[in-house]
Coordinates of C-alpha atoms in Angstrom, one line a residue:
X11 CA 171.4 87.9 212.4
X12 CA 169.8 84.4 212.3
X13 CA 171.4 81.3 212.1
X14 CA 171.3 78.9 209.0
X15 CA 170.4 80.0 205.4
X16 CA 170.9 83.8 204.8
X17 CA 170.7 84.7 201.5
X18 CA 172.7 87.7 199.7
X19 CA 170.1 90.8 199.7
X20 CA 171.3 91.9 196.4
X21 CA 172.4 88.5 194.3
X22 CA 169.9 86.1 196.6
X23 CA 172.2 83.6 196.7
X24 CA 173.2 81.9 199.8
X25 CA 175.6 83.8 202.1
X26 CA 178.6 82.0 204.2
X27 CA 179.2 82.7 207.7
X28 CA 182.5 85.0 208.8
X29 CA 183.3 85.2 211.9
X30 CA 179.9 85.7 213.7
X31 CA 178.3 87.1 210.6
X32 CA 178.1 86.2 206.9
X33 CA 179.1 87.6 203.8
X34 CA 178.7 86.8 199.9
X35 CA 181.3 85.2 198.6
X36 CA 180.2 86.2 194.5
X37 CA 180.7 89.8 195.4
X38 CA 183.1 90.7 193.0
X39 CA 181.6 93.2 190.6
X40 CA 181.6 96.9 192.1
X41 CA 178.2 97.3 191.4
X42 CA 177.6 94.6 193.8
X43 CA 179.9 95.7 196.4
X44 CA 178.7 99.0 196.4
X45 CA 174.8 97.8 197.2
X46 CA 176.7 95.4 199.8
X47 CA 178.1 98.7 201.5
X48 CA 174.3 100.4 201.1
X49 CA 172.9 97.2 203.2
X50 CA 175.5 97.1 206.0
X51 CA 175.3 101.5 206.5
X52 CA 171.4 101.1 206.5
X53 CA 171.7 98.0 209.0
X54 CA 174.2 99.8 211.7
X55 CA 175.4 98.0 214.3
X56 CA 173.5 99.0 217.2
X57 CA 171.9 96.4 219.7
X58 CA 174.2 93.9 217.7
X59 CA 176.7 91.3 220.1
X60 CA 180.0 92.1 220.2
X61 CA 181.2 89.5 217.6
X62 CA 179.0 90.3 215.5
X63 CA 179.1 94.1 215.3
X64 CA 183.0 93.7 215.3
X65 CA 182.8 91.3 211.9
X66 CA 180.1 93.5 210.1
X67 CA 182.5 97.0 211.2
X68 CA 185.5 94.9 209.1
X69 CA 183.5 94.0 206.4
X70 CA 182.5 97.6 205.6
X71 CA 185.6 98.8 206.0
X72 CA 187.1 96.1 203.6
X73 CA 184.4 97.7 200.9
X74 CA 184.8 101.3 201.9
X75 CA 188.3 100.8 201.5
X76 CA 188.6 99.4 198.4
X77 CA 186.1 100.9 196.9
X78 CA 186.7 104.5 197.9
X79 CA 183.7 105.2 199.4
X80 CA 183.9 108.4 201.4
X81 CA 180.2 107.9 202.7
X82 CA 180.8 104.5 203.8
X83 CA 184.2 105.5 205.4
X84 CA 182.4 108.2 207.6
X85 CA 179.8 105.5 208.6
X86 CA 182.4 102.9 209.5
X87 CA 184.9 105.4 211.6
X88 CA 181.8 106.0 213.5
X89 CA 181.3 102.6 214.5
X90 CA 184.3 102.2 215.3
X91 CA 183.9 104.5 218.0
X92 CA 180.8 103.2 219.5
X93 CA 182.8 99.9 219.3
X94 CA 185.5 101.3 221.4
X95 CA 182.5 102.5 224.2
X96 CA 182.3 98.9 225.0
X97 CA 184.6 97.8 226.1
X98 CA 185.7 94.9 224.3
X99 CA 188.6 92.2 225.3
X100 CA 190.5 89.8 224.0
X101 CA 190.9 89.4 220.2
X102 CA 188.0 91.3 219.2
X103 CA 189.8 94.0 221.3
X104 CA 192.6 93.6 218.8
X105 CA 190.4 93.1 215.6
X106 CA 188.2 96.2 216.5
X107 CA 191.9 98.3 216.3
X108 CA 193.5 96.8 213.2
X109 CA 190.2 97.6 211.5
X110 CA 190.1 101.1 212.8
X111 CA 193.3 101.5 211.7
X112 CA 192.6 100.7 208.1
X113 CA 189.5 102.5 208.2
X114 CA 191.3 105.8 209.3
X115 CA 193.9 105.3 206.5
X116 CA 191.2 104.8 203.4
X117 CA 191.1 108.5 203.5
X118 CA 195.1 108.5 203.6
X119 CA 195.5 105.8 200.0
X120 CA 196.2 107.7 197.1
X121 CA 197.2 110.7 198.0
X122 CA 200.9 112.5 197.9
X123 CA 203.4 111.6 199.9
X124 CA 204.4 113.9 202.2
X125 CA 206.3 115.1 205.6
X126 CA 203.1 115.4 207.5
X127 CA 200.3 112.7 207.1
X128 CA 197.4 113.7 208.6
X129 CA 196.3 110.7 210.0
X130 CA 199.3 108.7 210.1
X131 CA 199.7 109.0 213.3
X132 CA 196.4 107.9 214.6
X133 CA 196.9 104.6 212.5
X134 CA 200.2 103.8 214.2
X135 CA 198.1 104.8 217.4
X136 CA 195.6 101.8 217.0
X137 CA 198.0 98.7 216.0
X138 CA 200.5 100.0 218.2
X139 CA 197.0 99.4 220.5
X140 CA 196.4 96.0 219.0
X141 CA 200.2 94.7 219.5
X142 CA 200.5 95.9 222.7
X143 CA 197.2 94.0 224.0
X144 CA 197.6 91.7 226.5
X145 CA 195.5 88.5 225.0
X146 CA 197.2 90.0 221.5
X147 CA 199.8 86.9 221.7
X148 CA 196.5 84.4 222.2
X149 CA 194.6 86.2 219.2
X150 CA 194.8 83.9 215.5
X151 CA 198.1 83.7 213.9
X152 CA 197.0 85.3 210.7
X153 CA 195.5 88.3 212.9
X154 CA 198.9 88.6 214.2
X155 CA 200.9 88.6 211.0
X156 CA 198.4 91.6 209.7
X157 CA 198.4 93.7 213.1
X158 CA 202.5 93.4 213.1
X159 CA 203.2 93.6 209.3
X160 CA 200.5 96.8 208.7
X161 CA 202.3 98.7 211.9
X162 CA 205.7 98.2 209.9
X163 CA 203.9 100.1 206.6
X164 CA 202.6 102.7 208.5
X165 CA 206.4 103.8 210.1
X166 CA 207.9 102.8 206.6
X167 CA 205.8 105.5 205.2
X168 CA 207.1 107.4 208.1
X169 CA 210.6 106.9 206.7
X170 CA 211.4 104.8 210.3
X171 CA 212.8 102.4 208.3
X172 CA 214.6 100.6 211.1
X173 CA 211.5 100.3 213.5
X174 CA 209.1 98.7 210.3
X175 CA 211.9 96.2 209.1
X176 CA 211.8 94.9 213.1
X177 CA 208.2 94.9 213.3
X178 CA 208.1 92.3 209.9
X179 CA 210.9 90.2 211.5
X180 CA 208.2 89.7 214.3
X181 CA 205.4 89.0 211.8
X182 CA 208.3 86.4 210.3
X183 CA 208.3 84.9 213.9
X184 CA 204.7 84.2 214.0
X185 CA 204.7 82.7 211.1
X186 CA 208.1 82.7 208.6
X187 CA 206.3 82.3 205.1
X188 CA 204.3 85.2 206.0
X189 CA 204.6 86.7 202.1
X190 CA 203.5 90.5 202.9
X191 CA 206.1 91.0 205.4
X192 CA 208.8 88.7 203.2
X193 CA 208.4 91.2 200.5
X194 CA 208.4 94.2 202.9
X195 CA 211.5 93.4 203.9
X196 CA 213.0 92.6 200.9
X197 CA 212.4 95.6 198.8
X198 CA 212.5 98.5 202.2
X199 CA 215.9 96.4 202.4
X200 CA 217.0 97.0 198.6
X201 CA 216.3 100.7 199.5
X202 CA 217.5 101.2 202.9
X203 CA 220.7 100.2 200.7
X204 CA 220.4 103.8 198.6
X205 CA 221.7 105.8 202.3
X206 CA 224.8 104.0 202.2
X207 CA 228.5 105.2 200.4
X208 CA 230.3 102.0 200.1
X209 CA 229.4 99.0 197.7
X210 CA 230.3 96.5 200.5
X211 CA 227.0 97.9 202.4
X212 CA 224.9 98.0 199.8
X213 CA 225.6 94.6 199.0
X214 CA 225.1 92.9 202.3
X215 CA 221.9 94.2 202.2
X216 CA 221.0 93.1 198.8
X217 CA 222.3 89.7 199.7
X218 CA 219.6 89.5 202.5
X219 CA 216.9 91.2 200.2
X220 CA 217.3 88.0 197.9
X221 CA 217.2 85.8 200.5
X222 CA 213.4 87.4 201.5
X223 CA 212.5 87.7 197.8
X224 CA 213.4 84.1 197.5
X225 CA 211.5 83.2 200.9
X226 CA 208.5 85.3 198.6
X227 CA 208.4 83.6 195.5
X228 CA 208.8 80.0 197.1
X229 CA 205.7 77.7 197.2
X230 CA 205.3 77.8 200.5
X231 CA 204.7 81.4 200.8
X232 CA 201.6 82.0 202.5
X233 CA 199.1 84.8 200.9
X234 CA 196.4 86.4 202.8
X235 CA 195.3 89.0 200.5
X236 CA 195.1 87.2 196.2
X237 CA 195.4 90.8 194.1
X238 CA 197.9 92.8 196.6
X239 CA 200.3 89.6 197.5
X240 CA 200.1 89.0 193.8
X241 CA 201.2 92.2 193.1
X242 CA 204.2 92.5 195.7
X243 CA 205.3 88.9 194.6
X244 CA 205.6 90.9 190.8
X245 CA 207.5 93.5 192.1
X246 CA 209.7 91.3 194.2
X247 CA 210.3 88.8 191.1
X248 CA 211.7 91.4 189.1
X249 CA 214.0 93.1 192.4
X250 CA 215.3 89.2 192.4
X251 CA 216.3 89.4 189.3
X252 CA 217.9 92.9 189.4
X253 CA 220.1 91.4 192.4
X254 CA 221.1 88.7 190.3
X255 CA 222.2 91.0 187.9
X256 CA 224.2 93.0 190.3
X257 CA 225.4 90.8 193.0
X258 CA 228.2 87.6 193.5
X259 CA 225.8 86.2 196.0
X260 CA 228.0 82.8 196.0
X261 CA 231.3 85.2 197.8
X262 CA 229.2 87.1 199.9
X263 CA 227.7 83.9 201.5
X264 CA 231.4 82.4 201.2
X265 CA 232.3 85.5 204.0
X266 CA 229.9 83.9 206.4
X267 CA 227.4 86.7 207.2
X268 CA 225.0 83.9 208.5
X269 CA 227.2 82.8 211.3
X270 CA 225.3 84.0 214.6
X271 CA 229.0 83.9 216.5
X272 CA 232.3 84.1 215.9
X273 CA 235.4 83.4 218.6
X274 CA 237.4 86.6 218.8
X275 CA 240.3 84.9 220.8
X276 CA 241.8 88.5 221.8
X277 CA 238.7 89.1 224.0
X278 CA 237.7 88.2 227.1
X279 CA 234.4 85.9 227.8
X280 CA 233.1 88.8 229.6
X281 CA 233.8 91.1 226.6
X282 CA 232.5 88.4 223.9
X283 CA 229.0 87.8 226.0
X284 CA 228.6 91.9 226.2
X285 CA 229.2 92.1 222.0
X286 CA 226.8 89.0 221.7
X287 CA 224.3 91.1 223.8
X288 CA 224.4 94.0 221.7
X289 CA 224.0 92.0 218.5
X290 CA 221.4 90.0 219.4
X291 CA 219.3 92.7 220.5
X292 CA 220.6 95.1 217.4
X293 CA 222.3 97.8 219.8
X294 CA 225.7 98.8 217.2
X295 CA 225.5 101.7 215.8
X296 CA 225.6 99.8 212.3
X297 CA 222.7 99.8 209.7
X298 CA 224.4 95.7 209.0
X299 CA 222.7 95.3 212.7
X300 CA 219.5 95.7 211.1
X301 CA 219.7 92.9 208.4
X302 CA 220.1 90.2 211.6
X303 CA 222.2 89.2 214.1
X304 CA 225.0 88.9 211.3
X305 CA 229.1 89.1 212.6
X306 CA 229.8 91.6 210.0
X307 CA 227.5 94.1 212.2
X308 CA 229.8 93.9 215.2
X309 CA 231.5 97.5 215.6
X310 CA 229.8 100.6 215.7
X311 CA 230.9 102.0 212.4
X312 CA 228.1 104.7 211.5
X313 CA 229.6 107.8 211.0
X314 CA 229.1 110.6 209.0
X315 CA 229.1 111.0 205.2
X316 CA 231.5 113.4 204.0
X317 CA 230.2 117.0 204.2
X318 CA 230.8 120.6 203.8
X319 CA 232.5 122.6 207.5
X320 CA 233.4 125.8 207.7
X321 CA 237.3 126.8 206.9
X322 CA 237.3 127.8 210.6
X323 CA 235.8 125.0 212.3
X324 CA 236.3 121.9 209.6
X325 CA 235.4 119.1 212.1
X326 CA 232.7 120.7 214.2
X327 CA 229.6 118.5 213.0
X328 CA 231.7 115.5 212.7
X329 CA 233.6 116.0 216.4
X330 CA 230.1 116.5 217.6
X331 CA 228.2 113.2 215.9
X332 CA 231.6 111.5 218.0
X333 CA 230.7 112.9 220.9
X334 CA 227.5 111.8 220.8
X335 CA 228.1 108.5 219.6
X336 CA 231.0 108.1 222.6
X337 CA 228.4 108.4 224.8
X338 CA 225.8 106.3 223.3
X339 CA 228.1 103.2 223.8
X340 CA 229.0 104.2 227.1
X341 CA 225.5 104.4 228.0
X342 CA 225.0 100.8 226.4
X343 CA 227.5 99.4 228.2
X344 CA 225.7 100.8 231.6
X345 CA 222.8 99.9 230.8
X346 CA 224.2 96.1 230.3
X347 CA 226.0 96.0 233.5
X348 CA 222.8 96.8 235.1
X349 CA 220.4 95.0 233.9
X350 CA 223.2 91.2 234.3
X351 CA 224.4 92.0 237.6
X352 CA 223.9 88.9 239.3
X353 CA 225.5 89.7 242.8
X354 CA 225.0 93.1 245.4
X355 CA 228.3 95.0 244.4
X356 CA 229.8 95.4 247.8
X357 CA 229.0 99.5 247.5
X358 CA 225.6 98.3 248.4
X359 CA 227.1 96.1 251.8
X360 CA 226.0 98.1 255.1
X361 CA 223.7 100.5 253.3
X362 CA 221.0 100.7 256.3
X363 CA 217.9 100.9 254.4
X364 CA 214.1 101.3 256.0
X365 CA 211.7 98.2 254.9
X366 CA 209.3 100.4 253.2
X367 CA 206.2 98.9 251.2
X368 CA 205.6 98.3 248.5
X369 CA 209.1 96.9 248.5
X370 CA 212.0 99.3 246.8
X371 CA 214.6 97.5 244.3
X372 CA 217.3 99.4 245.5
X373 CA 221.3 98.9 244.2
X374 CA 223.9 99.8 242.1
X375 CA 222.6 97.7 239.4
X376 CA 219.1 99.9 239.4
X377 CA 221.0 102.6 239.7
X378 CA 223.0 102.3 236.8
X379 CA 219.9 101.7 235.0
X380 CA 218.5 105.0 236.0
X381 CA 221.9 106.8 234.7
X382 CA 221.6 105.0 231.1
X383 CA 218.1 106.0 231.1
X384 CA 219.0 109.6 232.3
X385 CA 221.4 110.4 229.2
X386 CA 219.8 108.2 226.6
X387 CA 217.3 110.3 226.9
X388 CA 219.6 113.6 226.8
X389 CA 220.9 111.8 223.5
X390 CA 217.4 113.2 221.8
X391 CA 218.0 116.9 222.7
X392 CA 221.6 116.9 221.2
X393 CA 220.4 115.8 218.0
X394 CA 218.0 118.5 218.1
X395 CA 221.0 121.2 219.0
X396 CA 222.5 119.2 215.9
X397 CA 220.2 119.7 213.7
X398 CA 219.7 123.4 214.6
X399 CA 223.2 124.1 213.5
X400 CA 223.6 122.0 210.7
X401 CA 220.1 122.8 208.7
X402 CA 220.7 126.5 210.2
X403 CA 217.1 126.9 211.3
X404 CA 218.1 129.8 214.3
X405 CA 216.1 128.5 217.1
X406 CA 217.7 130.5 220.2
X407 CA 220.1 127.8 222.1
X408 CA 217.5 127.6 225.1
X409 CA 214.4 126.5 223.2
X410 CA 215.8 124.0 221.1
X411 CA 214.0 120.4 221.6
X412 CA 214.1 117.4 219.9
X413 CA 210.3 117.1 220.2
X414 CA 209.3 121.1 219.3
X415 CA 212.4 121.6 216.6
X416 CA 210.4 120.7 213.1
X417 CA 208.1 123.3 213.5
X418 CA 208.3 127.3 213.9
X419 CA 205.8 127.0 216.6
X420 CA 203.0 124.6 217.8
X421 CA 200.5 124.5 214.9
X422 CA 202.7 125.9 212.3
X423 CA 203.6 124.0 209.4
X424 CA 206.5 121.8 209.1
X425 CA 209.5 124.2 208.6
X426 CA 210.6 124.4 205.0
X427 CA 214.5 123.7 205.2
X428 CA 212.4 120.0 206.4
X429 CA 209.4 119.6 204.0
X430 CA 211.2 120.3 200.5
X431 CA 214.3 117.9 200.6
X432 CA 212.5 114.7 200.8
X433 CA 214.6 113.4 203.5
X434 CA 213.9 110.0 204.7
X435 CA 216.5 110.1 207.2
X436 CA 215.0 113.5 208.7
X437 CA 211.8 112.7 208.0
X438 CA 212.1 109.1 210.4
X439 CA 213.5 111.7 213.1
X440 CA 210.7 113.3 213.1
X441 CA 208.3 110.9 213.0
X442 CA 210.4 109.2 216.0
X443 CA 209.6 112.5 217.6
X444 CA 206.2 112.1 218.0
X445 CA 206.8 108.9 220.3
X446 CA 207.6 111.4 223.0
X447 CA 204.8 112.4 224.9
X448 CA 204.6 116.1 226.0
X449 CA 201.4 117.6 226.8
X450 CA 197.9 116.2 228.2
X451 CA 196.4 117.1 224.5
X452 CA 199.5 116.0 222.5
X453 CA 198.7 114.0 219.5
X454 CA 200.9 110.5 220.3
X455 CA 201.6 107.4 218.2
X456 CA 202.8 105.3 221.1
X457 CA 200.2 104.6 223.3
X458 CA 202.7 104.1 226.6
X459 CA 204.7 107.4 225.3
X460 CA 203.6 109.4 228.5
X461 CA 205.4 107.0 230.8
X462 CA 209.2 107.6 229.3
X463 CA 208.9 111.3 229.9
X464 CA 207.3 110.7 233.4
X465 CA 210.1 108.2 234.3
X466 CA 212.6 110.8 233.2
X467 CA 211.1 113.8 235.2
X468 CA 210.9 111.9 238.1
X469 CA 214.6 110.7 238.1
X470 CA 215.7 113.7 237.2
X471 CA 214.2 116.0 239.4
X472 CA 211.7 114.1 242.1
X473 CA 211.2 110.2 243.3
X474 CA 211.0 107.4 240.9
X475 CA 210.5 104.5 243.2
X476 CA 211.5 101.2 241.6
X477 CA 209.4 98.2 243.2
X478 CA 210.6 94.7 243.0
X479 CA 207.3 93.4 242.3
X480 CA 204.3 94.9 240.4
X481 CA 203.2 98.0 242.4
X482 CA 199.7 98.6 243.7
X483 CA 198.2 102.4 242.3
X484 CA 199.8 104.7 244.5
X485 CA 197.4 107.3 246.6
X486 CA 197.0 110.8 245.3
X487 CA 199.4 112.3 247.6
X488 CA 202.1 109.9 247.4
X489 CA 205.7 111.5 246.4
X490 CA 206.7 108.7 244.2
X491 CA 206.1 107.9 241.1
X492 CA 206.2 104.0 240.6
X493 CA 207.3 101.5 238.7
X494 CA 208.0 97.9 238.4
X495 CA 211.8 96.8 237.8
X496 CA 210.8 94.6 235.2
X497 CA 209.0 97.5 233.5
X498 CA 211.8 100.1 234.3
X499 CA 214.3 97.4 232.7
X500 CA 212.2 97.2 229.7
X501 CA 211.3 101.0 229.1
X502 CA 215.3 101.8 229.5
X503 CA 215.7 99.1 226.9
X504 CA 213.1 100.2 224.4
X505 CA 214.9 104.1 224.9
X506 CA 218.1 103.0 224.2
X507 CA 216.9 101.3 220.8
X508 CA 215.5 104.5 220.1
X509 CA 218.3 106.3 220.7
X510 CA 220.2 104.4 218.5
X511 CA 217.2 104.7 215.3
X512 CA 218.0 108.5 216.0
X513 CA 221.5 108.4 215.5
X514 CA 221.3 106.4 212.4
X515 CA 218.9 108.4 211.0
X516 CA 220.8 111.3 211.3
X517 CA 223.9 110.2 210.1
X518 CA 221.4 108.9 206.6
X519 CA 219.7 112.4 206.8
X520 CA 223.3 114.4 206.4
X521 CA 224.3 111.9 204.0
X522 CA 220.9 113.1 201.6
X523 CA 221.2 116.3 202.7
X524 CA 224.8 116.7 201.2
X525 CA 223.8 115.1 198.2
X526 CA 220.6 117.6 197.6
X527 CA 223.2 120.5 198.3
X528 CA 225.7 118.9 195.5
X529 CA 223.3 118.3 193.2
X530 CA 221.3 122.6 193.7
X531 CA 224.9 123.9 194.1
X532 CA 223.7 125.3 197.3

């Protein structure tokens, strides 16, 4: 496109440049958008630079969007895939994927919620992409704040309530007066709220919902899209106010839920630094964790709501969620000592080892990685054999998985005692689901999915080599499968945090679940 005065094909009035292209700034009348979209589909992209092609690709699917153009969302998901032929980097890397992403979801607005969103899953897919980009942390703050707050609306939809509220907390990092993700997470607070029993809950969380309404409505709330943020700053106003109505905000700030720590003089420092570990990274098994690093979140208090047994067994689901739990902390607490030992544990002094390259981390610390990586990944499966029983779907003992369980086989639809109770908490598991990768032509929404079932197998049953240092690609016909620590480290981490969504969620699916059966008399 040439440089200098470009006038508007359908207004002739002078255009303004965006980002390596131009674009009318009077186009606000439909009719006018829509000949905008017939100029840009006749135009193409093809033989245009990079920036360029990238800029005209999110203008069209800006207009196709909002306008509810089918044609000009066909043309526009199109591009989008020669734009991923070539290879792009840095930000327009990440801009070429956030587009794509709302370009796949323009046929998605509008239509009925439900269990299984067709393409969902391929719009987590791409800004999962985007965040995870290496230059992603270099790329425009606003860019940033979009990518991070649009990911958390596509897994709220998903019901992962948990996993969207974090994902706005790291828009809020970027840039804290971001007002999308401020109203996000003040109203998917206000109804995270609705899972819980007691009033003391529900209350905590309306507490922190005002304080992110509040953040909303203040002047220095920063919008980034006029009609939408205008909107959500309506519909947070009037949540405000209902809080207000509702809520002693002066005694529940009086009770200190913003202090970070608090001295538990019974404990030991060893004891108090482990607790401040699990807080700060929102490891309890306590929906409070989720509001913040808050002291009232410090004890692993999820259990389950109250529920119909059998006369013969009348503690069987609620023994089992213990047993489960029991070993969710104790795998927590491995996984701690393992990842801050500072010192060889003298079970490691006179182990002759061979000086092998690239370099093995081998110890007792890694090792206890690899067992809280081993059976908080077993944790998934026993929610599965959980679910089985409790929804009593009859899947024979042997085939029950957590990935396969929603479904009577692999293109089936979802099964039924799933898709008519509009559970949120089910319906998060299994969304969560699909973040476990499990054959070459699975459909995945995490793009690094593959590599937690490939670091299980290989611990499990063959050679998972830990390297000290980033390893080199290892030749076809090497036994191990590698990885860095640091990397290991991480991916045990980001297990264990799903581990704990699961748990949660299931404890706030039985909770609905009763309720549905109350309420039908079932």
């Amino acid at each position: 496109m040439p440089r200098g005065t470009v006038n508007c094909a359908t207004c002739q009035k002078p255009m303004k440049p965006r980002r390596g292209g131009y674009f009318c700034q009077d186009a606000l009348d439909r009719p006018h958008r829509n000949a905008y979209c017939e100029i840009l589909m006749k135009a193409g992209i093809d033989g245009r630079r990079n920036e360029e092609a990238v800029t005209w690709t999110e203008i069209l699917t800006d207009l196709a969007v909002e306008l509810r153009r089918e044609d000009s969302l066909a043309c526009v998901l199109g591009w989008h895939e020669a734009l991923d032929q070539r290879n792009l980097r840095g930000e327009l890397a990440v801009r070429r994927d956030f587009s794509w992403a709302n370009a796949i979801a323009g046929g998605r607005y509008g239509t009925k919620w439900q269990w299984e969103q067709p393409t969902l899953a391929r719009e987590i897919f791409y800004l999962r992409r985007a965040v995870s980009h290496p230059d992603f942390a270099q790329s425009q703050k606003n860019l940033r704040c979009k990518c991070l707050n649009n990911l958390g609306n596509r897994l709220s939809v998903a019901g992962r309530a948990i996993e969207a509220l974090e994902y706005w907390r790291r828009a809020l990092e970027v840039e804290p007066n971001f007002l999308m993700s401020l109203c996000n997470r003040a109203t998917t607070l206000a109804q995270y709220s609705e899972a819980f029993e007691h009033t003391e809950e529900k209350s905590f969380f309306w507490f922190v919902a005002h304080k992110e309404a509040s953040a909303a409505l203040a002047p220095a709330a920063i919008y980034t899209d006029l009609h939408s943020d205008e909107r959500n700053r309506r519909r947070v106003k009037a949540l405000k106010r209902w809080i207000e109505s509702v809520l002693d905000l002066k005694a529940i700030a009086a009770m200190g839920i913003d202090q970070l720590t608090r001295q538990d003089t019974d404990a030991t420092e060893e004891e108090r630094d482990y607790r401040h570990w699990c807080l700060v990274n929102c490891l309890y098994l306590n929906p409070l964790n989720d509001l913040g690093p808050y002291t009232v979140a410090t004890a692993d208090s999820k259990g389950l709501a109250a529920h119909a047994d059998q006369v013969d067994s009348p503690h069987i689901f609620a023994s089992f969620f213990d047993q489960i739990k029991q070993e969710y902390v104790s795998v927590r607490w491995l996984l701690y000592e393992g990842l801050n030992m500072k010192m060889p544990h003298f079970s490691d002094r006179d182990v002759l080892l061979g000086a092998t390259e690239p370099r093995p981390s081998l110890s007792l610390a890694i090792e206890k990685v690899k067992i809280a990586y081993r059976i908080s990944y077993s944790l998934f499966d026993k929610v599965a054999f959980f679910m089985n029983a409790y929804m009593k779907l009859g899947i024979p003992e042997r085939k029950v998985f957590f990935r396969t369980l929603w479904r009577n086989g692999g293109n089936q639809p979802i099964r039924r005692e799933f898709d008519l109770t509009g559970n949120w908490g089910f319906c998060a598991l299994y969304w969560l689901a699909k973040d476990f990768f499990e054959k070459e032509n699975d459909e995945v929404a995490e793009p690094q999915a593959r590599g937690l079932s490939d670091i299980r197998n290989h611990i499990e049953h063959k050679y998972l080599r830990v390297t000290a240092a980033e390893p080199p690609t290892a030749p076809p016909d090497d036994l191990a499968f590698m990885v860095s620590r640091e990397q290991f480290e991480r991916k045990a981490m980001h297990l264990l945090k799903l581990a704990r969504s699961a748990l949660i969620y299931l404890a706030i699916g039985v909770g609905f679940e009763e309720r549905r059966r109350d309420s039908s008399g079932v």
